[in-house]
Amino acid sequence: MIKIENLSASYGRIQALRAVTLNMSPGTVFAVLGANGAGKTTLLRSILGLVSTTGTVRLDGQDISRLATHERIRRGIAIVPEGRRLFSDLTVRENLLIGAINRSDRSRVQSELQDICDAFPILGKRRDQAAKSLSGGEGQLLALGRAMLSRPKVLLLDEPSVGLMPIAVTEVFTTVAKVSREKGLTILLVEQNAKKALKIADEAAVLELGSVAFKDSARGMREDRRVQEAYLGGH
Ligand SMILES: Nc1ncnc2c1ncn2[C@@H]1O[C@H](COP(=O)(O)OP(=O)(O)O)[C@@H](O)[C@H]1O
Ligand SMILES: [Mg+2]
């Protein structure tokens, strides 16, 4: 589904990604872990064409690494950026509809909007309230729902746990796993919260200074002593 080969990225003279190779299977959650500054956000920006790169990114076998960002989005890549970027004065419903801004199938959009409100009942309950009235976890669900309304094949999530209470992190991650399972969505989950991310991921990689340091099934990663010591607090 998404195949990344030898992807390097730089900001001027600063090289932020070094020959990253990753394979994401359709309908799975792939976690990319790593400390602050490891290159996680740069990986997502590279997939979207927002930073200068070498190497290839394939979506369904097609090389998309020379395409403009809007064309990559049109082909089915959506992102929930770090910090969510909701429109705080717009209602929950209006924020959701922004995800569908490029679609012309209005009646399907309405029924999918309803599906999202059914799947995330808190959004249904608050659909006419301003986004700023939501808690952090609810806001993250709204950002997720908004991205889903663009009907992506691949969803990129940049540190959805940032700023959330532990219980909200668990709820958001459970929802992410459910969405992937039920909708067959391929999800690339970038996280510093390795422990919780590995609980819901199928496969995972650890980035260190822009390079892939480890790559394994999530289960293998949870059981790997080096990963435990460096990222899981030794448990
Ligand atoms: N716009 C930018 N200009 C210059 N350097 C940047 C820019 N964005 C990120 N970097 C650098 O690239 C590296 C990777 O950053 P980033 O991908 O944001 O890491 P992460 O998301 O894992 O915290 C860091 O060294 C960071 O300082
Ligand atoms: Mg980041």
Short mmCIF file of N, CA, C and O in Angstrom, two decimals, residues 16-73:
data_model
loop_
_atom_site.label_atom_id
_atom_site.label_comp_id
_atom_site.label_asym_id
_atom_site.label_seq_id
_atom_site.Cartn_x
_atom_site.Cartn_y
_atom_site.Cartn_z
N ALA A 16 17.39 15.53 7.88
CA ALA A 16 16.48 15.12 8.94
C ALA A 16 16.03 13.67 8.79
O ALA A 16 15.58 13.05 9.75
N LEU A 17 16.12 13.11 7.57
CA LEU A 17 15.80 11.69 7.34
C LEU A 17 16.92 11.10 6.52
O LEU A 17 17.38 11.72 5.55
N ARG A 18 17.34 9.89 6.88
CA ARG A 18 18.46 9.26 6.20
C ARG A 18 18.08 7.88 5.70
O ARG A 18 17.95 6.94 6.50
N ALA A 19 17.88 7.77 4.41
CA ALA A 19 17.65 6.47 3.75
C ALA A 19 16.67 5.57 4.50
O ALA A 19 16.95 4.43 4.83
N VAL A 20 15.49 6.12 4.75
CA VAL A 20 14.45 5.36 5.46
C VAL A 20 13.70 4.44 4.49
O VAL A 20 13.27 4.88 3.42
N THR A 21 13.61 3.18 4.86
CA THR A 21 12.86 2.20 4.06
C THR A 21 11.83 1.54 4.96
O THR A 21 12.19 0.97 5.98
N LEU A 22 10.56 1.67 4.58
CA LEU A 22 9.46 1.10 5.38
C LEU A 22 8.38 0.60 4.44
O LEU A 22 8.15 1.17 3.38
N ASN A 23 7.71 -0.46 4.87
CA ASN A 23 6.63 -1.05 4.10
C ASN A 23 5.38 -1.12 4.95
O ASN A 23 5.41 -1.76 5.99
N MET A 24 4.31 -0.49 4.53
CA MET A 24 3.09 -0.57 5.32
C MET A 24 2.08 -1.46 4.63
O MET A 24 1.74 -1.22 3.47
N SER A 25 1.61 -2.47 5.33
CA SER A 25 0.61 -3.35 4.72
C SER A 25 -0.76 -2.72 4.82
O SER A 25 -1.07 -2.02 5.79
N PRO A 26 -1.62 -2.98 3.81
CA PRO A 26 -2.95 -2.39 3.82
C PRO A 26 -3.75 -2.80 5.06
O PRO A 26 -3.65 -3.94 5.53
N GLY A 27 -4.50 -1.84 5.59
CA GLY A 27 -5.39 -2.14 6.72
C GLY A 27 -4.69 -2.37 8.03
O GLY A 27 -5.28 -2.94 8.95
N THR A 28 -3.44 -1.95 8.14
CA THR A 28 -2.72 -2.15 9.41
C THR A 28 -2.32 -0.80 10.01
O THR A 28 -2.36 0.23 9.35
N VAL A 29 -1.95 -0.87 11.29
CA VAL A 29 -1.42 0.31 11.98
C VAL A 29 0.09 0.14 12.10
O VAL A 29 0.57 -0.84 12.65
N PHE A 30 0.81 1.09 11.52
CA PHE A 30 2.28 1.07 11.58
C PHE A 30 2.71 2.20 12.49
O PHE A 30 2.42 3.37 12.23
N ALA A 31 3.40 1.88 13.58
CA ALA A 31 3.84 2.92 14.53
C ALA A 31 5.28 3.31 14.23
O ALA A 31 6.14 2.46 14.04
N VAL A 32 5.52 4.61 14.16
CA VAL A 32 6.89 5.11 14.05
C VAL A 32 7.20 5.84 15.34
O VAL A 32 6.56 6.84 15.67
N LEU A 33 8.15 5.29 16.08
CA LEU A 33 8.48 5.82 17.40
C LEU A 33 9.80 6.56 17.32
O LEU A 33 10.56 6.40 16.36
N GLY A 34 10.08 7.32 18.36
CA GLY A 34 11.36 8.02 18.39
C GLY A 34 11.26 9.26 19.24
O GLY A 34 10.18 9.82 19.41
N ALA A 35 12.41 9.68 19.76
CA ALA A 35 12.46 10.84 20.64
C ALA A 35 12.16 12.12 19.86
O ALA A 35 12.10 12.11 18.62
N ASN A 36 12.01 13.20 20.60
CA ASN A 36 11.85 14.51 20.01
C ASN A 36 13.03 14.79 19.07
O ASN A 36 14.17 14.56 19.43
N GLY A 37 12.73 15.24 17.85
CA GLY A 37 13.81 15.57 16.91
C GLY A 37 14.32 14.40 16.09
O GLY A 37 15.23 14.55 15.28
N ALA A 38 13.73 13.22 16.27
CA ALA A 38 14.21 12.01 15.57
C ALA A 38 13.89 12.03 14.07
O ALA A 38 14.51 11.30 13.29
N GLY A 39 12.90 12.85 13.68
CA GLY A 39 12.54 12.92 12.26
C GLY A 39 11.14 12.41 11.96
O GLY A 39 10.78 12.24 10.79
N LYS A 40 10.33 12.19 12.98
CA LYS A 40 9.00 11.61 12.78
C LYS A 40 8.09 12.52 11.95
O LYS A 40 7.46 12.08 10.99
N THR A 41 8.02 13.78 12.35
CA THR A 41 7.18 14.72 11.59
C THR A 41 7.72 14.89 10.18
O THR A 41 6.95 14.96 9.21
N THR A 42 9.02 14.92 10.06
CA THR A 42 9.63 15.05 8.73
C THR A 42 9.24 13.88 7.83
O THR A 42 9.00 14.06 6.63
N LEU A 43 9.14 12.68 8.40
CA LEU A 43 8.70 11.52 7.61
C LEU A 43 7.31 11.77 7.05
O LEU A 43 7.05 11.55 5.86
N LEU A 44 6.39 12.26 7.89
CA LEU A 44 5.03 12.52 7.43
C LEU A 44 5.01 13.64 6.38
O LEU A 44 4.33 13.54 5.36
N ARG A 45 5.81 14.68 6.62
CA ARG A 45 5.86 15.79 5.66
C ARG A 45 6.46 15.33 4.34
O ARG A 45 6.07 15.80 3.27
N SER A 46 7.39 14.37 4.41
CA SER A 46 8.01 13.85 3.19
C SER A 46 7.00 13.04 2.38
O SER A 46 6.98 13.10 1.15
N ILE A 47 6.17 12.26 3.06
CA ILE A 47 5.15 11.47 2.37
C ILE A 47 4.18 12.39 1.64
O ILE A 47 3.69 12.09 0.55
N LEU A 48 3.94 13.56 2.23
CA LEU A 48 3.01 14.52 1.62
C LEU A 48 3.69 15.48 0.64
O LEU A 48 3.02 16.29 0.00
N GLY A 49 5.02 15.41 0.54
CA GLY A 49 5.71 16.31 -0.39
C GLY A 49 5.86 17.72 0.13
O GLY A 49 5.86 18.67 -0.65
N LEU A 50 6.00 17.87 1.44
CA LEU A 50 6.11 19.20 2.03
C LEU A 50 7.56 19.56 2.38
O LEU A 50 7.82 20.60 2.96
N VAL A 51 8.48 18.65 2.04
CA VAL A 51 9.89 18.91 2.32
C VAL A 51 10.69 18.28 1.18
O VAL A 51 10.20 17.37 0.50
N SER A 52 11.90 18.81 0.96
CA SER A 52 12.67 18.33 -0.18
C SER A 52 13.28 16.95 0.13
O SER A 52 13.92 16.76 1.16
N THR A 53 13.03 15.98 -0.77
CA THR A 53 13.43 14.59 -0.50
C THR A 53 14.15 13.96 -1.69
O THR A 53 14.03 14.41 -2.82
N THR A 54 14.86 12.88 -1.39
CA THR A 54 15.29 11.93 -2.43
C THR A 54 14.79 10.56 -2.00
O THR A 54 14.48 10.36 -0.83
N GLY A 55 14.72 9.64 -2.96
CA GLY A 55 14.16 8.32 -2.66
C GLY A 55 12.73 8.25 -3.18
O GLY A 55 12.26 9.19 -3.83
N THR A 56 12.05 7.15 -2.89
CA THR A 56 10.69 7.02 -3.44
C THR A 56 9.65 6.70 -2.37
O THR A 56 9.93 6.07 -1.36
N VAL A 57 8.44 7.21 -2.67
CA VAL A 57 7.26 6.86 -1.88
C VAL A 57 6.27 6.29 -2.87
O VAL A 57 5.95 6.94 -3.87
N ARG A 58 5.84 5.06 -2.65
CA ARG A 58 4.84 4.46 -3.53
C ARG A 58 3.52 4.28 -2.81
O ARG A 58 3.50 3.85 -1.65
N LEU A 59 2.45 4.63 -3.53
CA LEU A 59 1.10 4.40 -3.03
C LEU A 59 0.44 3.44 -4.01
O LEU A 59 0.35 3.76 -5.20
N ASP A 60 0.03 2.28 -3.53
CA ASP A 60 -0.54 1.25 -4.41
C ASP A 60 0.36 0.98 -5.62
O ASP A 60 -0.12 0.90 -6.76
N GLY A 61 1.65 0.93 -5.39
CA GLY A 61 2.60 0.60 -6.44
C GLY A 61 3.05 1.76 -7.29
O GLY A 61 4.01 1.64 -8.06
N GLN A 62 2.36 2.91 -7.18
CA GLN A 62 2.74 4.04 -8.03
C GLN A 62 3.64 5.01 -7.29
O GLN A 62 3.36 5.38 -6.14
N ASP A 63 4.69 5.42 -7.97
CA ASP A 63 5.62 6.38 -7.38
C ASP A 63 4.95 7.76 -7.30
O ASP A 63 4.61 8.35 -8.32
N ILE A 64 4.74 8.23 -6.09
CA ILE A 64 4.10 9.55 -5.93
C ILE A 64 5.10 10.61 -5.47
O ILE A 64 4.72 11.74 -5.17
N SER A 65 6.39 10.22 -5.44
CA SER A 65 7.35 11.12 -4.79
C SER A 65 7.70 12.37 -5.58
O SER A 65 8.38 13.24 -5.05
N ARG A 66 7.20 12.48 -6.81
CA ARG A 66 7.43 13.73 -7.54
C ARG A 66 6.14 14.55 -7.66
O ARG A 66 6.13 15.61 -8.28
N LEU A 67 5.08 14.06 -7.09
CA LEU A 67 3.79 14.75 -7.25
C LEU A 67 3.64 15.90 -6.25
O LEU A 67 4.20 15.86 -5.16
N ALA A 68 2.83 16.88 -6.64
CA ALA A 68 2.53 17.99 -5.74
C ALA A 68 1.70 17.48 -4.56
O ALA A 68 1.00 16.46 -4.68
N THR A 69 1.78 18.19 -3.46
CA THR A 69 1.07 17.77 -2.24
C THR A 69 -0.43 17.55 -2.49
O THR A 69 -0.99 16.54 -2.08
N HIS A 70 -1.07 18.49 -3.18
CA HIS A 70 -2.53 18.36 -3.37
C HIS A 70 -2.87 17.11 -4.17
O HIS A 70 -3.91 16.48 -3.95
N GLU A 71 -1.96 16.72 -5.08
CA GLU A 71 -2.21 15.52 -5.89
C GLU A 71 -2.06 14.26 -5.01
O GLU A 71 -2.80 13.30 -5.15
N ARG A 72 -1.11 14.28 -4.10
CA ARG A 72 -0.95 13.14 -3.17
C ARG A 72 -2.19 13.02 -2.29
O ARG A 72 -2.67 11.93 -2.02
N ILE A 73 -2.70 14.16 -1.84
CA ILE A 73 -3.91 14.15 -1.00
C ILE A 73 -5.09 13.62 -1.82
O ILE A 73 -5.87 12.80 -1.33
#
